[in-house]
Coordinates of C-alpha atoms and ligand atoms in Angstrom, one line a residue:
M283 CA 93.6 117.0 108.7
R284 CA 94.1 113.5 107.9
I285 CA 90.7 110.4 107.5
I286 CA 92.2 107.1 107.4
M287 CA 89.7 104.2 106.9
H288 CA 91.5 100.5 107.5
L289 CA 89.6 97.9 106.2
D290 CA 89.7 94.1 106.8
L291 CA 87.7 90.9 106.0
D292 CA 86.9 88.6 108.4
A293 CA 88.6 85.5 108.7
F294 CA 88.9 85.8 104.8
F295 CA 90.0 82.9 103.8
A296 CA 87.3 80.0 105.5
A297 CA 84.7 83.3 105.1
C298 CA 85.1 82.4 100.8
E299 CA 84.6 78.7 101.3
A300 CA 82.0 79.3 104.0
R301 CA 80.9 81.5 101.1
E302 CA 80.7 78.8 98.3
R303 CA 79.2 76.1 100.7
P304 CA 77.0 77.8 102.6
G305 CA 76.5 74.5 104.8
L306 CA 79.9 75.7 106.4
K307 CA 78.7 79.0 107.7
G308 CA 78.5 79.1 111.8
K309 CA 80.3 75.8 111.6
P310 CA 83.9 75.6 112.8
V311 CA 86.5 75.9 110.1
V312 CA 90.0 75.8 109.5
I313 CA 92.4 76.5 106.2
G314 CA 95.2 74.9 105.8
A315 CA 95.0 71.5 105.5
D316 CA 97.2 69.3 103.1
P317 CA 94.8 67.2 101.2
R318 CA 96.9 64.0 101.5
G319 CA 97.1 64.2 105.9
R320 CA 97.3 65.8 108.2
R321 CA 100.3 68.3 108.0
G322 CA 101.3 72.2 107.5
V323 CA 100.1 74.8 109.7
V324 CA 97.0 76.6 109.8
S325 CA 96.3 79.4 107.1
T326 CA 92.9 80.7 109.4
A327 CA 90.0 79.5 111.0
S328 CA 86.5 80.6 111.2
Y329 CA 85.4 82.7 114.5
E330 CA 83.9 79.0 115.5
A331 CA 86.8 77.2 115.3
R332 CA 88.9 80.2 117.8
E333 CA 86.8 79.6 120.3
Y334 CA 88.5 75.9 120.3
G335 CA 92.1 78.2 120.6
I336 CA 93.1 77.3 116.7
H337 CA 94.8 80.4 115.2
S338 CA 96.9 81.1 111.4
G339 CA 100.1 79.7 112.1
M340 CA 99.5 76.5 114.4
P341 CA 99.9 73.2 113.0
I342 CA 97.1 71.8 112.2
S343 CA 97.9 68.3 113.7
K344 CA 97.0 70.6 116.8
A345 CA 94.4 72.4 115.5
Y346 CA 92.7 68.6 114.9
R347 CA 93.4 67.6 118.7
L348 CA 91.9 71.0 119.6
C349 CA 88.8 70.2 117.5
P350 CA 88.5 67.0 115.4
H351 CA 85.1 67.6 115.0
A352 CA 86.4 71.0 112.6
V353 CA 85.9 70.9 108.4
F354 CA 89.1 70.9 107.5
L355 CA 90.0 72.6 103.9
P356 CA 93.1 72.6 101.9
V357 CA 94.1 76.6 100.9
N358 CA 92.3 77.5 97.6
F359 CA 94.4 80.7 96.5
R360 CA 92.6 81.0 93.8
L361 CA 89.0 81.5 95.0
Y362 CA 90.2 83.4 97.3
W363 CA 92.0 85.9 95.0
D364 CA 88.7 86.0 92.8
V365 CA 87.1 87.4 96.1
S366 CA 89.6 90.1 97.0
E367 CA 89.3 91.1 93.7
R368 CA 86.1 91.9 93.0
V369 CA 86.0 93.3 97.1
M370 CA 88.8 95.9 96.2
R371 CA 87.2 96.7 93.2
I372 CA 83.8 97.8 95.3
T373 CA 85.8 99.1 98.2
R374 CA 88.6 101.8 96.3
K375 CA 85.8 103.3 94.9
Y376 CA 85.0 104.8 98.4
A377 CA 88.2 106.7 98.4
D378 CA 90.4 109.6 97.2
K379 CA 92.8 107.3 97.5
F380 CA 93.2 103.9 97.7
Q381 CA 96.0 101.2 99.0
Q382 CA 96.0 97.8 99.2
T383 CA 98.3 96.0 101.5
S384 CA 97.6 92.2 101.7
I385 CA 94.9 89.9 100.0
D386 CA 91.6 91.1 102.4
E387 CA 93.3 94.7 103.7
A388 CA 93.3 98.2 102.6
F389 CA 94.1 101.9 103.4
L390 CA 91.2 104.5 101.8
D391 CA 92.1 108.3 102.5
I392 CA 88.9 109.6 103.1
S393 CA 89.7 113.4 103.8
G394 CA 87.4 114.7 101.3
C395 CA 84.2 113.2 102.7
G396 CA 83.8 116.3 105.3
G397 CA 84.7 114.5 108.6
F398 CA 84.3 111.6 111.4
E399 CA 80.8 111.3 111.3
A400 CA 80.7 111.5 107.3
A401 CA 83.7 108.4 107.3
G402 CA 81.2 106.6 110.3
K403 CA 78.7 106.8 107.7
I404 CA 80.7 105.5 104.5
A405 CA 82.3 103.0 106.7
N406 CA 78.9 101.7 107.1
E407 CA 77.3 102.4 103.7
L408 CA 80.7 100.3 102.2
K409 CA 80.3 97.3 104.8
K410 CA 76.3 96.7 103.8
E411 CA 77.8 97.0 99.8
I412 CA 80.2 94.0 100.9
F413 CA 78.0 92.2 102.2
D414 CA 75.3 92.7 100.0
R415 CA 77.1 91.8 96.8
E416 CA 79.5 89.2 97.7
G417 CA 78.4 87.7 101.2
L418 CA 81.2 89.0 103.5
T419 CA 81.5 90.9 106.9
C420 CA 84.9 92.8 107.7
S421 CA 85.6 94.9 110.3
I422 CA 86.4 98.9 109.7
G423 CA 88.4 101.2 111.4
I424 CA 88.9 105.0 111.3
G425 CA 91.4 107.3 112.8
P426 CA 93.7 110.6 112.0
N427 CA 96.4 108.1 110.7
K428 CA 97.4 104.6 109.6
L429 CA 98.2 103.5 112.5
I430 CA 95.6 104.2 114.8
A431 CA 93.2 103.5 112.0
K432 CA 94.9 100.1 111.4
T433 CA 94.2 99.1 114.9
A434 CA 90.8 100.8 115.3
S435 CA 89.8 97.9 112.6
D436 CA 91.3 95.4 115.1
Y437 CA 89.8 96.1 118.0
R438 CA 86.8 94.7 118.4
K439 CA 86.8 91.5 115.7
P440 CA 85.2 90.6 113.9
D441 CA 82.2 92.9 112.1
D442 CA 82.7 96.5 113.8
L443 CA 83.1 99.4 113.1
T444 CA 85.5 101.7 115.5
V445 CA 86.1 105.7 114.4
V446 CA 88.8 107.3 116.8
Q447 CA 88.6 111.0 117.2
P448 CA 92.3 113.0 116.9
E449 CA 91.3 114.1 120.3
N450 CA 90.8 110.0 121.7
V451 CA 94.2 108.6 120.2
K452 CA 95.3 108.7 123.2
E453 CA 92.0 107.8 125.5
F454 CA 91.9 105.0 122.3
L455 CA 95.8 103.8 122.3
F456 CA 96.7 104.0 126.0
P457 CA 94.4 101.0 127.6
L458 CA 95.0 98.3 125.2
P459 CA 97.7 96.1 125.8
T460 CA 101.7 96.3 123.9
R461 CA 100.4 93.5 121.3
R462 CA 98.1 95.3 119.9
L463 CA 100.4 98.1 118.5
Y464 CA 101.6 97.2 114.8
G465 CA 105.0 94.9 114.8
V466 CA 105.2 94.1 118.3
G467 CA 104.6 90.4 118.5
K468 CA 105.0 87.8 121.4
K469 CA 108.7 88.5 122.0
T470 CA 108.5 92.1 122.3
G471 CA 105.8 92.1 124.4
Q472 CA 107.3 89.8 126.8
A473 CA 110.7 92.0 126.4
L474 CA 108.3 95.2 127.4
N475 CA 106.4 93.1 130.2
S476 CA 109.8 92.2 132.0
I477 CA 110.9 95.9 132.8
G478 CA 106.9 97.2 133.4
I479 CA 105.0 97.4 130.7
E480 CA 101.8 95.9 130.0
T481 CA 100.0 98.8 127.8
I482 CA 100.5 101.0 125.3
G483 CA 100.0 104.2 127.7
D484 CA 103.0 102.6 129.7
L485 CA 105.2 102.1 126.7
A486 CA 104.0 106.0 125.6
Q487 CA 105.0 107.2 128.8
Y488 CA 108.3 105.2 129.2
D489 CA 111.7 107.1 128.8
V490 CA 112.3 106.7 125.3
Q491 CA 117.1 106.6 125.6
S492 CA 116.0 103.1 127.8
L493 CA 113.9 102.0 124.8
E494 CA 116.5 103.0 122.5
G495 CA 119.3 101.3 124.6
M496 CA 116.7 98.1 125.1
F497 CA 115.6 98.1 121.5
G498 CA 117.7 100.1 119.0
R499 CA 116.1 102.0 116.3
W500 CA 112.5 99.9 116.7
G501 CA 112.6 101.2 120.2
V502 CA 112.1 104.7 119.3
Q503 CA 110.1 103.8 116.5
M504 CA 107.5 102.0 119.3
H505 CA 107.6 105.3 121.2
L506 CA 106.5 107.0 118.6
M507 CA 103.5 104.7 117.5
A508 CA 102.8 104.0 121.3
N509 CA 101.9 107.9 121.2
G510 CA 99.3 107.6 117.8
A511 CA 102.4 109.2 115.7
D512 CA 102.0 107.6 112.0
D513 CA 102.0 110.4 109.1
S514 CA 103.0 107.5 106.1
E515 CA 100.2 108.4 103.1
V516 CA 97.9 106.1 102.0
E517 CA 100.2 105.3 98.4
E518 CA 98.3 104.5 95.3
V519 CA 99.8 101.6 93.7
E520 CA 99.2 101.3 89.8
G521 CA 99.1 98.4 88.3
I522 CA 100.0 94.9 90.2
Q523 CA 104.2 95.0 91.3
S524 CA 104.0 91.2 93.0
I525 CA 102.6 88.7 93.3
G526 CA 103.4 86.9 97.1
R527 CA 102.3 85.1 100.9
E528 CA 103.4 84.7 103.7
V529 CA 103.1 82.6 106.6
T530 CA 103.7 83.6 110.4
F531 CA 104.1 80.4 112.8
Q532 CA 102.3 80.6 115.8
E533 CA 105.7 79.1 117.2
D534 CA 108.7 79.8 116.3
T535 CA 110.4 76.8 114.6
S536 CA 113.6 75.1 113.5
D537 CA 111.4 72.1 111.9
I538 CA 113.2 71.7 108.5
A539 CA 110.3 69.3 108.1
L540 CA 107.6 71.7 108.6
L541 CA 109.6 74.9 106.5
D542 CA 109.9 72.5 103.9
E543 CA 106.2 71.8 104.0
T544 CA 105.7 75.6 104.6
I545 CA 107.8 76.7 101.7
D546 CA 106.0 73.7 99.0
A547 CA 102.4 75.5 100.1
I548 CA 103.1 78.6 99.4
A549 CA 104.7 78.1 96.3
E550 CA 101.8 75.9 95.4
D551 CA 99.6 79.0 96.3
I552 CA 101.5 81.3 93.9
Y553 CA 101.5 79.0 91.3
G554 CA 97.4 78.9 91.3
T555 CA 97.6 82.2 91.0
I556 CA 100.2 83.2 88.5
S557 CA 98.7 80.1 86.4
Q558 CA 94.7 81.2 86.4
E559 CA 96.6 84.8 85.5
N560 CA 98.3 83.8 82.8
I561 CA 101.5 85.8 85.0
A562 CA 105.1 84.9 84.4
F563 CA 107.8 86.3 86.4
R564 CA 111.8 86.8 86.4
T565 CA 112.2 87.5 90.1
L566 CA 111.8 85.4 93.4
A567 CA 112.0 86.7 96.6
I568 CA 112.2 85.0 100.2
K569 CA 111.9 86.6 102.9
V570 CA 112.6 84.8 106.4
R571 CA 111.7 86.6 109.9
F572 CA 114.1 85.3 113.1
E573 CA 112.2 84.7 116.1
N574 CA 113.7 88.5 117.4
F575 CA 112.7 89.5 114.6
E576 CA 115.1 89.9 112.6
T577 CA 114.0 90.4 109.6
H578 CA 116.0 88.8 106.1
T579 CA 114.8 88.8 102.5
S580 CA 117.2 87.4 99.7
Q581 CA 116.4 87.7 96.1
R582 CA 117.4 85.9 92.5
T583 CA 116.6 87.6 89.0
L584 CA 116.3 84.3 86.1
N585 CA 117.9 85.3 82.7
R586 CA 114.2 84.3 81.8
L587 CA 110.4 84.6 82.1
A588 CA 109.4 81.7 84.7
A589 CA 106.0 80.1 85.1
E590 CA 106.1 76.8 86.3
K591 CA 105.7 75.1 89.8
E592 CA 108.8 73.5 89.8
T593 CA 111.2 76.9 89.4
I594 CA 109.1 78.8 92.6
K595 CA 109.7 75.5 94.5
S596 CA 113.6 74.9 93.7
V597 CA 114.5 78.6 93.4
A598 CA 112.8 79.5 96.8
K599 CA 114.7 76.6 98.3
D600 CA 117.5 77.7 97.3
L601 CA 117.3 81.1 98.7
F602 CA 116.3 79.8 102.0
G603 CA 119.4 77.6 102.0
K604 CA 121.3 79.8 103.6
F605 CA 118.6 80.8 106.5
A606 CA 118.1 76.6 107.6
E607 CA 122.0 76.8 109.0
S608 CA 120.9 79.5 111.5
K609 CA 120.4 78.5 115.3
K610 CA 117.7 81.0 115.7
K611 CA 114.3 79.8 115.5
I612 CA 111.7 81.3 112.4
R613 CA 108.9 83.0 113.0
L614 CA 107.8 83.6 109.9
I615 CA 108.9 82.5 106.3
G616 CA 107.2 84.3 102.6
V617 CA 108.0 84.2 99.1
R618 CA 107.1 86.5 96.3
V619 CA 107.5 86.8 92.3
S620 CA 107.9 90.4 91.5
N621 CA 109.5 91.5 87.7
I622 CA 106.4 90.2 86.5
L623 CA 105.0 90.0 82.8
F624 CA 101.4 89.2 81.7
E625 CA 100.7 86.6 79.0
G626 CA 99.9 89.5 75.9
E627 CA 100.1 93.0 77.7
Q628 CA 100.5 94.0 81.3
K629 CA 96.8 94.4 83.1
S630 CA 96.2 96.7 86.2
L631 CA 95.8 94.2 89.0
K632 CA 96.5 95.7 92.8
D633 CA 99.7 94.5 94.9
Y634 CA 100.5 91.9 96.9
Ligands
LIG751 P1 94.2 88.6 108.1 O1 93.2 89.5 107.8 O2 95.5 88.2 109.5 O3 93.7 86.7 109.1 P2 91.9 86.4 109.0 O4 91.0 87.7 108.0 O5 91.9 84.9 108.4 O6 91.5 86.8 110.5 P3 90.9 88.3 111.0 O7 89.2 88.0 110.9 O8 91.4 88.1 112.7 O9 91.2 89.3 110.3 O10 94.6 86.8 107.3 C1 94.3 87.3 106.0 C2 94.4 86.1 105.5 O11 95.6 85.9 105.2 C3 94.4 84.7 106.0 O12 92.5 84.4 105.8 C4 94.3 83.3 105.9 C5 96.0 84.3 105.4 N1 96.9 84.0 106.4 C6 98.0 82.8 106.4 O13 98.0 81.9 105.7 N2 99.0 82.6 107.4 C7 98.8 83.3 108.3 O14 99.8 82.9 108.4 C8 98.1 84.2 108.3 C9 98.1 85.5 109.7 C10 97.3 84.7 107.5
LIG752 MG1 91.7 89.7 107.6

């Protein structure tokens, strides 16, 4: 039997800032502001700022209207990357197998620990070590597979631990709203509501063929997930593969200026990291998810190694060009560089 842990740091970018400047602790903090004005979108907000209704993906201008006295800070990706690396170094010691899936999330396979009770103890030790050494809180979920572990870490954020034993999977999942299921966003949630599906339990008990008729393969996948099924492995990735960042807009958008600013901001972040780490890349990919969840990627491999900010911006915008024509609104935009080389030799960092 598998025992899987999922760790997700709380309000990560905001928590990193508060760690550098203790005066920010307990205050509403919004990350993502353009230092020159109030353009762009919110990357994240402290839990105090979330009380005002501020969330990732919301235009900064709206966040400002909701809470003018919040502290607005630009994204300092270098700092977050550094902190992330330190936290992940602590975390991987606790795992038989370790897979970092984003700047602030990781899966740990801890099947060898003996049981779910022991797993809970390990999670508390890990939370304590991260807090004592790095001053950050996180939420941890433990379950018999990655899907349950991830849903559990999100169950009662922040600073929580939720353990779901195999015999309690359905009891845990079924009462939750469908939006809590991995990959189900606002649009899918609304479509499900329109056929009377409110909870994960409703979805699990719904006729799978009808779901397939409505959503295609994704309908079948959702039905399996709603029943708690997932047999994917925690995959160790050796060395850094790529560096990227994605932004999900709180409201789907076709505002070209906002999309342009967002690509610029992501490019600046990636540049900040690669310049600090002395990394050059050859391949750049852009990812676009439309309002109907249709997701496209487009990539280009350059005929030379590149490391300049302007190259990241111009290639990303060029690749984005063909999606900009679409009549559909955009939900998510991401940029990733891969095929990378460290100055000198290949260092071993983790995948982002
Ligand atoms: P999340 O883990 O989704 O968010 P979070 O850590 O800020 O808050 P939570 O306590 O709910 O986990 O994302 C991690 C970081 O990634 C987040 O701090 C900022 C960044 N991010 C963006 O830049 N844009 C986005 O749309 C999202 C969702 C996150
Ligand atoms: Mg987080």
